[in-house]
Coordinates of C-alpha atoms in Angstrom, one line a residue:
Chain A
M1 CA 0.6 186.5 203.3
A2 CA 0.2 185.1 199.8
A3 CA -0.5 187.3 196.8
V4 CA -3.9 186.3 195.2
L5 CA -3.5 188.6 192.3
R6 CA -0.1 189.1 190.8
I7 CA 0.6 191.4 187.9
E8 CA 4.0 191.0 186.3
D9 CA 5.7 193.2 183.8
V10 CA 2.5 194.3 182.0
H11 CA 2.9 196.6 179.0
K12 CA 0.1 198.1 177.0
S13 CA 0.2 200.7 174.3
F14 CA -2.4 202.3 172.1
G15 CA -0.7 203.2 168.8
G16 CA 2.3 205.3 169.9
L17 CA 0.9 206.0 173.4
R18 CA 2.4 204.0 176.2
A19 CA -0.5 203.4 178.5
L20 CA 1.1 200.9 180.8
W21 CA 4.9 200.4 181.3
E22 CA 6.6 197.7 183.4
V23 CA 3.6 197.4 185.7
N24 CA 4.2 195.0 188.6
L25 CA 1.8 194.5 191.5
D26 CA 1.0 191.9 194.2
V27 CA -2.4 192.0 195.9
E28 CA -2.4 190.1 199.1
E29 CA -5.3 188.0 200.2
G30 CA -8.0 189.7 202.3
R31 CA -6.5 193.1 201.9
V32 CA -8.0 196.3 200.5
H33 CA -5.5 197.5 197.9
A34 CA -6.0 201.0 196.5
I35 CA -4.6 202.1 193.2
I36 CA -4.4 205.9 192.9
G37 CA -2.9 208.2 190.4
P38 CA -3.6 211.4 188.4
N39 CA -6.0 211.3 185.4
G40 CA -4.6 209.4 182.5
A41 CA -2.1 207.5 184.6
G42 CA -3.5 204.2 183.2
K43 CA -5.7 203.1 186.1
S44 CA -8.6 202.1 184.0
T45 CA -6.4 200.5 181.4
L46 CA -4.9 198.3 184.1
L47 CA -8.3 197.3 185.4
N48 CA -9.4 196.4 181.9
C49 CA -6.4 194.2 181.4
L50 CA -7.3 192.3 184.6
I51 CA -10.8 191.5 183.6
G52 CA -10.3 190.5 180.0
R53 CA -11.5 193.6 178.3
L54 CA -8.1 194.5 177.0
T55 CA -5.2 192.2 176.3
P56 CA -1.8 193.5 177.4
D57 CA 1.0 193.6 174.8
R58 CA 3.4 191.9 177.3
G59 CA 3.4 190.5 180.8
T60 CA 1.3 188.1 182.9
V61 CA -1.6 188.5 185.3
T62 CA -2.3 185.5 187.5
F63 CA -5.1 185.0 190.0
E64 CA -4.5 182.2 192.6
G65 CA -1.7 181.1 190.4
R66 CA -3.9 180.7 187.2
P67 CA -3.3 183.1 184.3
L68 CA -6.1 185.6 183.5
I69 CA -4.9 186.9 180.2
G70 CA -6.7 185.5 177.2
R71 CA -9.7 184.5 179.3
K72 CA -13.2 185.9 178.4
P73 CA -14.9 188.2 180.9
H74 CA -17.4 185.5 181.9
E75 CA -14.7 183.0 182.6
I76 CA -12.8 185.5 184.7
N77 CA -15.9 186.1 186.7
Q78 CA -16.4 182.4 187.2
M79 CA -13.0 182.2 188.8
G80 CA -14.3 184.4 191.5
I81 CA -13.6 188.0 190.4
A82 CA -16.4 190.5 190.4
R83 CA -16.3 194.1 189.2
V84 CA -18.0 197.3 190.0
F85 CA -17.9 199.8 187.1
Q86 CA -17.3 203.5 187.1
T87 CA -20.8 204.1 185.8
P88 CA -23.0 201.4 187.3
E89 CA -23.7 198.5 184.9
I90 CA -27.0 197.1 186.0
F91 CA -30.1 195.7 184.3
E92 CA -32.0 198.9 184.1
E93 CA -35.2 197.4 182.7
L94 CA -35.5 194.8 185.4
T95 CA -36.5 195.0 189.0
L96 CA -34.0 195.1 191.8
L97 CA -34.8 191.6 192.8
E98 CA -34.3 190.3 189.3
N99 CA -31.0 192.2 189.1
L100 CA -29.8 190.1 192.0
M101 CA -31.4 186.9 190.9
I102 CA -29.3 186.9 187.7
P103 CA -25.9 186.9 189.3
A104 CA -27.1 184.5 191.9
M105 CA -28.2 182.1 189.2
A106 CA -25.0 182.6 187.2
K107 CA -23.0 181.7 190.3
R108 CA -25.1 178.5 190.8
D109 CA -25.6 177.5 187.2
G110 CA -22.3 178.5 185.6
A111 CA -22.0 180.1 182.2
F112 CA -25.0 178.5 180.6
R113 CA -27.9 176.4 181.8
L114 CA -31.1 175.9 179.9
N115 CA -33.9 176.0 182.4
A116 CA -36.8 177.2 180.4
W117 CA -39.6 175.4 182.3
R118 CA -39.5 176.1 186.1
R119 CA -40.8 179.4 187.4
V120 CA -38.1 181.6 188.8
T121 CA -40.1 182.3 191.8
R122 CA -39.9 178.6 192.8
R123 CA -36.2 179.0 193.3
G124 CA -36.8 180.0 196.9
E125 CA -33.3 179.9 198.3
L126 CA -31.9 182.2 195.7
M127 CA -34.7 184.6 196.3
E128 CA -34.1 184.6 200.0
E129 CA -30.4 185.3 199.5
A130 CA -31.3 188.2 197.1
E131 CA -33.7 189.7 199.7
H132 CA -31.0 189.3 202.4
I133 CA -28.4 191.1 200.4
L134 CA -30.8 193.9 199.5
E135 CA -31.5 194.3 203.2
E136 CA -27.8 194.5 203.8
V137 CA -27.2 197.3 201.3
G138 CA -30.4 199.1 202.3
L139 CA -32.5 198.7 199.2
A140 CA -35.0 196.1 200.5
E141 CA -38.0 198.4 200.3
Q142 CA -37.4 199.0 196.6
R143 CA -37.0 195.4 195.7
H144 CA -39.9 195.4 193.2
R145 CA -39.0 198.7 191.5
V146 CA -37.4 198.8 188.1
S147 CA -33.8 199.6 188.7
A148 CA -33.7 202.4 186.1
A149 CA -35.7 204.5 188.6
L150 CA -33.0 204.4 191.3
S151 CA -30.7 207.3 192.2
R152 CA -27.1 207.1 191.1
G153 CA -25.9 206.2 194.6
D154 CA -28.5 203.5 194.9
K155 CA -27.6 202.1 191.4
R156 CA -24.1 201.8 192.6
R157 CA -25.2 200.1 195.8
L158 CA -27.2 197.7 193.7
E159 CA -24.3 196.9 191.5
L160 CA -22.2 196.2 194.6
A161 CA -24.9 193.9 195.9
M162 CA -25.0 192.1 192.6
C163 CA -21.2 191.5 193.0
L164 CA -21.6 190.4 196.6
I165 CA -24.3 187.9 196.0
Q166 CA -21.8 185.9 194.1
H167 CA -19.4 185.7 197.1
P168 CA -16.4 186.7 195.0
K169 CA -12.9 186.1 196.2
L170 CA -11.7 189.4 194.6
L171 CA -13.7 192.5 194.1
L172 CA -12.5 195.2 191.7
L173 CA -14.0 198.6 192.3
D174 CA -13.6 201.3 189.7
E175 CA -14.1 204.6 191.5
P176 CA -17.0 203.4 193.6
T177 CA -17.9 206.8 194.9
A178 CA -17.5 208.9 191.7
G179 CA -20.2 211.5 191.4
M180 CA -21.7 210.8 194.9
S181 CA -22.6 213.3 197.6
R182 CA -20.5 213.4 200.8
A183 CA -23.2 211.5 202.7
D184 CA -23.5 208.8 200.0
T185 CA -19.8 208.5 199.9
N186 CA -19.6 207.9 203.6
N187 CA -22.4 205.4 203.4
T188 CA -20.5 203.6 200.7
I189 CA -17.3 203.6 202.8
D190 CA -19.2 202.1 205.7
L191 CA -20.7 199.5 203.4
L192 CA -17.4 198.6 202.0
K193 CA -15.9 198.3 205.5
R194 CA -18.7 196.0 206.6
I195 CA -18.2 193.7 203.6
G196 CA -14.5 193.9 204.3
E197 CA -15.1 191.7 207.3
K198 CA -16.0 188.9 205.1
G199 CA -12.5 188.5 203.9
I200 CA -13.0 189.5 200.3
T201 CA -9.9 190.9 198.7
K202 CA -10.5 194.3 197.2
V203 CA -8.8 196.4 194.6
I204 CA -10.1 200.0 194.6
I205 CA -9.3 202.5 192.0
E206 CA -10.2 205.9 193.4
H207 CA -9.7 209.6 193.0
D208 CA -11.2 210.6 196.3
M209 CA -8.4 210.6 198.9
H210 CA -10.9 210.5 201.7
V211 CA -12.2 207.2 200.5
V212 CA -8.7 205.8 199.8
F213 CA -7.3 206.7 203.3
S214 CA -10.4 205.4 205.1
L215 CA -10.4 202.0 203.4
A216 CA -7.1 201.0 202.0
D217 CA -4.6 198.7 203.8
T218 CA -2.1 199.2 201.0
I219 CA -1.8 201.9 198.4
S220 CA 0.0 201.8 195.0
V221 CA 0.5 205.0 193.1
L222 CA 0.4 204.9 189.3
A223 CA 1.8 207.8 187.3
R224 CA 2.4 208.0 183.6
G225 CA 1.8 204.3 183.1
T226 CA 3.9 202.8 185.8
F227 CA 3.9 202.4 189.6
I228 CA 6.1 204.9 191.4
A229 CA 5.3 203.8 194.9
H230 CA 3.7 201.1 197.0
G231 CA 3.1 201.2 200.7
K232 CA 0.8 201.7 203.7
P233 CA -1.4 204.9 203.7
D234 CA 0.9 206.8 206.1
E235 CA 4.0 206.0 204.0
I236 CA 2.3 207.1 200.8
R237 CA 1.0 210.3 202.4
N238 CA 4.6 211.3 203.3
D239 CA 6.3 210.0 200.2
P240 CA 7.8 213.1 198.4
K241 CA 7.8 211.3 195.1
V242 CA 4.0 210.8 195.4
Q243 CA 3.4 214.3 196.6
E244 CA 5.2 215.6 193.6
A245 CA 3.4 213.4 191.1
Y246 CA 0.0 213.6 192.5
L247 CA -0.9 214.5 196.0
G248 CA 1.0 217.8 196.0
G249 CA -1.3 219.3 193.5
V250 CA -4.5 218.0 195.1
E251 CA -4.0 218.2 198.8
A252 CA -2.1 221.4 199.1
Chain B
M1 CA -42.2 189.3 186.2
F2 CA -42.5 188.5 189.8
G3 CA -45.7 190.5 189.9
K4 CA -47.5 187.7 188.1
T5 CA -48.2 184.8 190.2
A6 CA -48.6 181.2 188.9
R7 CA -52.3 181.5 189.5
Q8 CA -52.7 184.6 187.4
D9 CA -50.8 182.9 184.6
W10 CA -53.2 179.9 184.6
I11 CA -56.2 182.3 184.6
F12 CA -54.6 184.2 181.6
L13 CA -54.0 180.9 179.8
A14 CA -57.6 179.7 180.5
I15 CA -59.1 182.9 179.2
F16 CA -56.8 182.8 176.1
A17 CA -57.7 179.2 175.4
A18 CA -61.4 179.9 175.8
F19 CA -61.2 182.9 173.5
V20 CA -59.2 181.1 170.8
L21 CA -61.5 178.1 170.8
S22 CA -64.6 180.3 170.7
M23 CA -63.3 182.6 167.9
P24 CA -65.6 181.0 165.3
V25 CA -68.6 182.4 167.3
T26 CA -67.1 185.5 169.0
L27 CA -65.5 186.9 165.8
A28 CA -68.5 186.1 163.6
P29 CA -70.0 189.6 164.1
I30 CA -67.0 191.3 162.6
G31 CA -67.0 189.0 159.6
A32 CA -64.1 186.8 160.7
G33 CA -66.1 183.8 161.7
Y34 CA -64.9 181.5 158.9
P35 CA -62.2 178.9 158.9
D36 CA -59.8 180.2 156.3
L37 CA -59.2 183.4 158.1
L38 CA -59.2 182.0 161.6
Q39 CA -56.6 179.4 160.6
K40 CA -54.4 182.3 159.5
F41 CA -55.0 184.0 162.9
A42 CA -53.8 180.9 164.7
I43 CA -50.9 180.0 162.4
Y44 CA -49.5 183.5 162.1
G45 CA -50.2 184.0 165.8
L46 CA -47.9 181.1 166.6
F47 CA -45.3 182.4 164.2
A48 CA -45.3 185.8 165.9
I49 CA -45.4 184.4 169.4
G50 CA -42.2 182.4 168.6
F51 CA -40.6 185.4 166.9
N52 CA -41.3 187.4 170.0
I53 CA -39.3 184.9 172.2
L54 CA -36.2 186.0 170.2
F55 CA -37.0 189.7 169.4
G56 CA -39.1 190.5 172.4
L57 CA -36.9 189.0 175.1
T58 CA -33.4 189.4 173.7
G59 CA -33.9 192.4 171.4
Y60 CA -32.2 190.6 168.5
L61 CA -34.2 191.5 165.4
S62 CA -34.2 188.6 162.9
F63 CA -35.2 189.6 159.4
G64 CA -35.1 186.0 158.2
H65 CA -37.6 184.1 160.1
A66 CA -39.7 183.3 157.1
A67 CA -37.0 180.9 156.0
F68 CA -37.9 178.7 159.0
L69 CA -41.6 178.9 158.1
G70 CA -40.8 177.8 154.5
V71 CA -38.5 175.0 155.7
G72 CA -41.3 173.8 158.0
S73 CA -43.7 173.7 155.1
Y74 CA -41.4 171.7 152.9
A75 CA -40.5 169.3 155.6
A76 CA -44.2 168.7 156.4
V77 CA -45.1 168.1 152.7
W78 CA -42.2 165.6 152.4
V79 CA -43.6 163.7 155.3
F80 CA -47.0 163.6 153.6
K81 CA -45.3 162.3 150.4
L82 CA -43.0 159.8 151.9
L83 CA -44.5 158.6 155.1
T84 CA -48.1 159.4 155.9
V85 CA -50.8 162.0 155.5
N86 CA -51.3 162.0 159.2
A87 CA -50.5 165.5 160.5
V88 CA -48.7 164.5 163.7
P89 CA -45.5 163.1 162.2
A90 CA -45.4 166.0 159.7
V91 CA -45.6 168.6 162.5
I92 CA -43.0 166.9 164.6
F93 CA -40.6 166.4 161.7
A94 CA -41.1 170.0 160.5
V95 CA -40.4 171.4 163.9
L96 CA -37.2 169.4 164.2
V97 CA -35.9 170.3 160.8
A98 CA -36.7 174.0 161.3
G99 CA -34.8 173.8 164.7
L100 CA -31.7 172.3 163.0
F101 CA -31.9 174.9 160.3
A102 CA -32.2 177.6 162.9
A103 CA -29.3 176.2 164.8
A104 CA -27.0 176.4 161.7
I105 CA -28.1 179.9 160.7
G106 CA -28.2 181.2 164.3
Y107 CA -24.7 179.8 165.0
V108 CA -23.3 182.0 162.3
S109 CA -25.6 185.1 162.6
L110 CA -25.3 185.4 166.4
R111 CA -21.6 186.2 166.0
R112 CA -22.8 189.7 165.4
A113 CA -25.3 191.9 167.2
G114 CA -27.6 194.8 166.3
I115 CA -28.0 195.7 162.6
Y116 CA -25.4 193.3 161.5
F117 CA -27.3 190.4 163.0
S118 CA -30.4 191.5 161.2
I119 CA -28.6 191.8 157.9
L120 CA -27.0 188.3 158.3
T121 CA -30.4 186.7 159.0
L122 CA -31.9 188.6 156.0
A123 CA -29.1 187.4 153.8
F124 CA -29.5 183.8 154.9
A125 CA -33.3 183.9 154.3
Q126 CA -32.9 185.4 150.8
M127 CA -30.3 182.7 150.1
S128 CA -32.7 180.0 151.1
Y129 CA -35.4 181.6 149.0
N130 CA -33.1 181.7 145.9
L131 CA -31.8 178.2 146.5
A132 CA -35.3 176.9 146.7
Y133 CA -35.8 178.2 143.2
S134 CA -32.5 177.0 141.8
V135 CA -30.1 174.4 143.2
L136 CA -32.6 172.8 145.5
T137 CA -35.4 172.2 143.0
P138 CA -35.1 168.5 143.5
L139 CA -36.2 169.1 147.1
T140 CA -38.6 172.0 146.5
N141 CA -39.9 171.5 142.9
G142 CA -39.0 175.2 142.2
E143 CA -41.7 177.5 141.1
T144 CA -44.4 174.9 140.9
G145 CA -44.1 174.2 144.5
L146 CA -44.1 170.9 146.4
Q147 CA -47.4 169.0 146.5
V148 CA -48.9 165.8 147.6
Q149 CA -49.3 163.5 144.6
L150 CA -50.8 160.2 143.6
L151 CA -49.1 157.0 144.9
A152 CA -46.5 155.5 142.6
Q153 CA -47.4 152.5 140.7
G154 CA -44.4 150.3 140.5
P155 CA -40.8 151.4 141.1
V156 CA -40.4 155.1 141.9
T157 CA -38.2 157.2 139.6
D158 CA -39.3 160.7 140.5
Y159 CA -40.1 161.4 144.1
I160 CA -41.5 164.9 143.3
N161 CA -44.3 163.5 141.2
Q162 CA -44.7 160.1 142.7
D163 CA -45.5 159.5 146.4
V164 CA -44.8 156.4 148.4
R165 CA -46.3 157.1 151.9
I166 CA -44.6 154.0 153.4
L167 CA -46.3 154.2 156.7
D168 CA -49.8 154.5 155.2
Q169 CA -49.1 151.7 152.8
W170 CA -47.8 149.5 155.6
L171 CA -50.9 150.2 157.7
G172 CA -53.0 149.4 154.6
V173 CA -54.7 152.7 154.1
K174 CA -56.7 152.8 150.9
E175 CA -56.3 156.0 148.8
V176 CA -58.7 157.3 146.3
G177 CA -57.2 160.1 144.4
V178 CA -54.7 162.5 146.0
P179 CA -55.3 162.3 149.8
S180 CA -55.4 165.4 152.0
P181 CA -53.7 165.6 155.4
S182 CA -55.7 164.3 158.2
L183 CA -55.5 163.7 161.9
F184 CA -56.3 160.0 162.5
G185 CA -59.0 160.1 159.9
I186 CA -60.3 163.7 160.4
E187 CA -59.5 165.7 157.3
M188 CA -57.6 168.8 158.2
S189 CA -59.3 171.5 156.1
G190 CA -62.0 173.9 157.2
W191 CA -63.0 173.8 160.8
P192 CA -61.1 170.8 162.0
G193 CA -58.0 172.4 160.5
F194 CA -58.7 175.5 162.5
Y195 CA -59.2 173.6 165.7
F196 CA -56.0 171.7 165.2
A197 CA -54.1 175.0 164.6
A198 CA -55.9 176.5 167.6
V199 CA -54.8 173.7 169.9
M200 CA -51.2 174.2 168.7
L201 CA -51.6 178.0 169.3
I202 CA -52.7 177.4 172.9
A203 CA -49.9 175.0 173.5
G204 CA -47.4 177.4 171.9
M205 CA -48.7 180.2 174.2
F206 CA -48.4 177.9 177.2
I207 CA -44.7 177.2 176.3
A208 CA -44.0 180.8 175.6
Q209 CA -45.5 181.7 179.0
R210 CA -43.3 179.1 180.8
I211 CA -40.2 180.5 179.0
F212 CA -41.1 184.1 179.9
R213 CA -41.4 183.2 183.6
S214 CA -38.3 180.9 183.7
S215 CA -34.8 181.7 184.6
F216 CA -33.9 181.2 181.0
G217 CA -36.4 183.9 180.1
M218 CA -34.9 186.2 182.7
M219 CA -31.4 185.6 181.2
L220 CA -32.8 186.5 177.8
R221 CA -34.2 189.8 179.2
A222 CA -30.9 190.4 180.8
I223 CA -29.2 190.1 177.4
K224 CA -31.5 192.8 176.1
S225 CA -30.9 195.0 179.1
N226 CA -27.1 194.9 179.5
Q227 CA -24.8 192.4 177.9
T228 CA -21.7 194.0 179.5
R229 CA -23.0 193.4 183.0
L230 CA -24.1 189.9 182.0
N231 CA -20.6 189.1 180.8
Y232 CA -19.1 190.3 184.0
T233 CA -21.6 188.3 185.9
G234 CA -20.1 185.1 184.6
V235 CA -22.8 184.4 182.0
N236 CA -22.0 183.5 178.4
P237 CA -24.8 185.1 176.4
R238 CA -24.1 183.2 173.1
P239 CA -25.6 179.8 174.0
Y240 CA -28.7 181.6 175.5
L241 CA -29.1 183.5 172.3
L242 CA -28.7 180.4 170.2
A243 CA -31.3 178.6 172.3
A244 CA -33.7 181.4 171.9
F245 CA -33.1 181.6 168.2
V246 CA -33.6 177.8 167.8
I247 CA -36.8 177.9 169.8
S248 CA -38.3 180.7 167.8
G249 CA -37.2 179.0 164.6
M250 CA -39.1 175.9 165.8
Y251 CA -42.2 178.0 166.3
A252 CA -41.8 179.2 162.8
G253 CA -41.4 175.6 161.6
L254 CA -44.5 174.6 163.4
A255 CA -46.4 177.5 161.8
G256 CA -45.1 176.4 158.4
A257 CA -46.1 172.8 159.0
L258 CA -49.6 173.9 159.9
L259 CA -49.9 175.9 156.7
A260 CA -49.0 172.7 154.9
V261 CA -51.4 170.6 156.9
I262 CA -54.2 172.9 156.0
D263 CA -53.2 173.3 152.4
P264 CA -50.5 170.7 151.4
L265 CA -48.6 172.9 149.0
A266 CA -45.2 174.4 149.8
G267 CA -43.8 177.2 147.8
A268 CA -40.7 179.3 148.2
E269 CA -42.6 182.6 148.3
R270 CA -43.2 181.8 151.9
M271 CA -39.5 182.4 152.5
Q272 CA -39.4 185.8 150.8
W273 CA -38.2 188.8 152.8
T274 CA -41.6 190.3 152.8
A275 CA -42.9 187.4 154.8
S276 CA -40.0 187.9 157.3
G277 CA -40.9 191.6 157.5
E278 CA -44.6 190.8 158.1
V279 CA -43.8 188.9 161.3
V280 CA -41.8 191.8 162.5
L281 CA -44.7 194.1 161.8
M282 CA -47.1 191.7 163.6
T283 CA -44.9 191.6 166.7
I284 CA -44.4 195.4 166.9
L285 CA -48.0 196.2 166.1
G286 CA -49.2 193.9 168.9
G287 CA -46.5 194.8 171.5
V288 CA -42.9 193.6 171.6
G289 CA -42.0 191.6 174.6
T290 CA -45.6 190.9 175.7
L291 CA -47.2 187.5 175.7
L292 CA -50.5 188.4 174.1
G293 CA -49.3 191.2 171.8
P294 CA -47.8 189.2 168.9
F295 CA -50.9 187.1 168.6
L296 CA -53.1 190.3 168.5
G297 CA -50.8 191.8 165.9
A298 CA -50.9 188.8 163.7
A299 CA -54.7 188.6 163.9
L300 CA -55.0 192.3 163.2
I301 CA -52.8 192.2 160.2
K302 CA -54.5 189.1 158.8
Y303 CA -57.9 190.6 159.4
A304 CA -57.0 193.9 157.8
E305 CA -55.5 192.1 154.9
N306 CA -58.7 190.1 154.5
I307 CA -60.9 193.2 154.6
F308 CA -58.9 195.7 152.6
S309 CA -57.7 193.3 149.9
A310 CA -61.3 192.2 149.2
I311 CA -62.5 195.8 148.5
N312 CA -62.5 196.5 144.7
E313 CA -63.5 199.5 142.6
K314 CA -67.1 198.5 142.4
I315 CA -67.5 198.4 146.2
L316 CA -65.8 201.8 146.4
H317 CA -68.2 203.3 143.8
A318 CA -71.1 201.9 145.8
T319 CA -69.7 203.3 149.0
F320 CA -69.2 206.8 147.6
A321 CA -72.3 206.8 145.4
W322 CA -73.7 209.8 147.4
L323 CA -70.9 212.0 146.1
P324 CA -71.3 214.0 142.9
D325 CA -69.9 212.1 139.9
G326 CA -66.6 213.9 139.3
L327 CA -65.8 213.9 142.9
Q328 CA -66.8 210.3 143.3
N329 CA -64.4 209.2 140.6
A330 CA -61.6 211.1 142.2
V331 CA -62.3 209.8 145.7
V332 CA -62.5 206.2 144.3
E333 CA -59.3 206.7 142.4
I334 CA -57.4 207.7 145.6
A335 CA -59.1 205.2 147.9
G336 CA -58.5 202.5 145.3
L337 CA -54.7 202.8 145.9
F338 CA -55.2 201.7 149.5
V339 CA -57.3 198.6 148.9
G340 CA -57.2 195.4 146.8
K341 CA -53.6 194.7 145.8
G342 CA -52.6 198.1 147.3
W343 CA -53.7 197.2 150.8
H344 CA -50.1 197.1 151.9
L345 CA -50.3 200.9 151.7
T346 CA -53.0 200.8 154.4
L347 CA -50.8 198.5 156.4
G348 CA -47.9 200.9 156.1
L349 CA -50.0 203.8 157.3
L350 CA -51.4 201.7 160.2
F351 CA -47.9 200.7 161.2
M352 CA -46.6 204.2 161.1
L353 CA -49.5 205.5 163.2
I354 CA -48.9 202.7 165.8
V355 CA -45.2 203.1 166.0
I356 CA -45.5 206.9 166.4
F357 CA -48.4 207.1 168.8
L358 CA -48.2 203.7 170.5
P359 CA -44.6 202.5 170.5
G360 CA -45.6 199.7 172.8
G361 CA -48.1 198.4 170.2
L362 CA -51.7 197.4 170.8
M363 CA -50.9 196.2 174.3
E364 CA -49.7 199.7 175.3
G365 CA -53.0 201.0 173.9
F366 CA -55.0 198.6 176.1
E367 CA -52.9 199.5 179.1
R368 CA -53.5 203.2 178.6
L369 CA -57.2 202.6 178.2
M370 CA -57.3 200.5 181.4
R371 CA -55.4 203.3 183.3
L372 CA -57.9 205.9 182.0
F373 CA -60.8 203.8 183.1
R374 CA -59.3 203.2 186.4
R375 CA -58.6 206.8 187.0
R376 CA -62.2 207.7 185.9
G377 CA -63.5 205.0 188.1
G378 CA -61.3 206.2 191.0
A379 CA -62.5 209.8 190.6
H380 CA -66.1 208.6 190.4
A381 CA -65.7 206.6 193.6
E382 CA -64.2 209.7 195.4
R383 CA -67.2 211.8 194.4
E384 CA -69.5 209.1 195.6
G385 CA -67.6 208.9 198.9

C-alpha cells in the first residue's frame, strides 16, 4: 500500500534542545498509525510540524506527494487533513449545530467566501449533514446548546464530529482520550473504530496503551526525539528496546 | 442564532422601523422630540451598528473608527461642492470612499490582533486627524473646515472657496446664495433631515441583521470564539476580518455623510480619538454583539449629553433652592462639575456603573428584567392554578 503521509529526515531544535532528530515515518493509506513514546519524546512537536504550526529545521513532510512544510494551517486543512487537539478546540460560545456548520461551510466554500446575505438556516443540505453527524457521535439532543456547557468528553466528541463533517483523508488525533473516564474512553474507542470503516487514515498520538492496542494497525515508538521502533502492536509489545525505553516502566 | 426564525426577524425589523419613524412623537414626553437630537440618534445609531459588526461579531476593538466618519463627511461635502447638492450622490460617494479608506487601514492593522490592533487603528486615526490639519489642508481646509460655498463666477482658481456643482449647473438648477443639501428639492434640515437619516438607519439595521444571520456573520463569530480552530478548519480569517472592517467603515462613512447632509460643514474634530472612543462607549453601553444594543447606547449617550450639557449653574441653584444657603452653594459647586462642559464626568460614571453591574449593557438589563417578570408571572400563574 502507498504511503499517504511521508516524513523524511525531519529535525527540529529549540535553542540547544534537540526535540526531533532524524525522524522518518511512512503512514499508509487507510491505516490507523499510533505514535507512542514517553513524555517529552517529541510527539507533539512532530504533530505541530505536520500541521504547519512549527517549521522543521530540516527534512520534508509530504501528503499525497505534495509538500506540507511552509503551508499555512488552513491550506493544510484544505488538502484534507483534520486535527483533534489535546484540549478540545471548539467554538465555545456557539451552539453545537453552529460548531458543525462552520467546518461544513469551510469544506464547501474554501478558505474565504463572502456570503453576507443568505440566512444560514436556508443552507438545508449542510444543516442535514450536521444533524446526521451529531446523531452519529451521540450529541443530537444537545444540538441547540452552547458548546461551552458540554462535558469534557462531549467536547472532544464534538471536535471529532467537526473533523468528520469535512470528510478528511487524514485525521490527526492528539491524545483523543486524555482526561477521560474509562467509560468515555471506551466510547471514544468504539467511535473511532466505527469511523475507521470509512477508510480515513488516522495518526494517533496517545499515552493510554489500552487505546493504542485496541485501535492501531501500526505503532511507531518515539524516544528522545527519534523513532526507535516501528511495527504491528504485537511486535511492539514484545520489542525489548521499546520495553526498556517506555513500556517497561509503565506496564510492569 | 438558529433560535431566531426569519419571521421573528421581520417582526423585529417592523417594530424597529415603526419605533424609529415615530420617535418624534413617542420621545416627545422625555423632551427628545425635536429634530436636532433625533438626527443624532439616527446618525450615531448607524455609526454604532456598523461598529458593532466589527467589534461585536469578531471581537476586534477598533479605536479609530471616527476616521471613517470624518472621511465620509469630507467626501460628502466635496460632492456638494463639485457635483450637486442632492444628498444621494454624496451619500453613495462617501460610503465608497470610507470603504476604500477602511480597506487600506484594515489591511495593515489586521496583521495584528488584540491590543496591538486597537493601537494601530488608533494611530491611523490620529494620523488622519493630524494630516487633515496639516498636509491635507487643500482637501480639508484645515481648522476652518470644509463648507459649501457660492458658485464660482468665471474660471475657478480655488476649489475650497469656489464651488462648481457641475451636475446642478448642467441640469440648470438656479441657486440663490449658498444652497443647502436637499433630496430632489426637499431641503435636508430639520424634520426631513431626520426622516432621511431614519430611513438610512432602518436600512442599516436591515443589512446588519442579514449579516448577523448569514454564514459570513457566523464566520465572524467563529473568529471571536476560537481562531485556532477556525484555522485548522480550513478558513483564512484575514479576508473575513477585512470584509467586516470595511463594512463597518462604510457604516461610519454613511454616518459621516449624513452629518454633512444635515449640516454641510466637515471639520477634522470629527476624527479625533474622543469620537472613536465615544462609539466604543455607545456599543458597550447598549450591548456588544446584539442588534439593537448599539443603537440604544448611541441614543442614550446623545440624550444624556443633551440633558446634562444643557444644565448650568442657574438651573442648579434653582433646583437646590430649598437647601440652606451655604449648603446650597456647596452642592451646586459639586454638582456643577458633572453638568455643562463637565458632563463627560457623568458619562464616565454611567459607563463604570454599566460595565460593573451590567457587563452585557442595556440589552442585558432588559433581559434580566424580562426574566424577572416571567418568573414573577410564572409564580403568579402557579398560585392561581
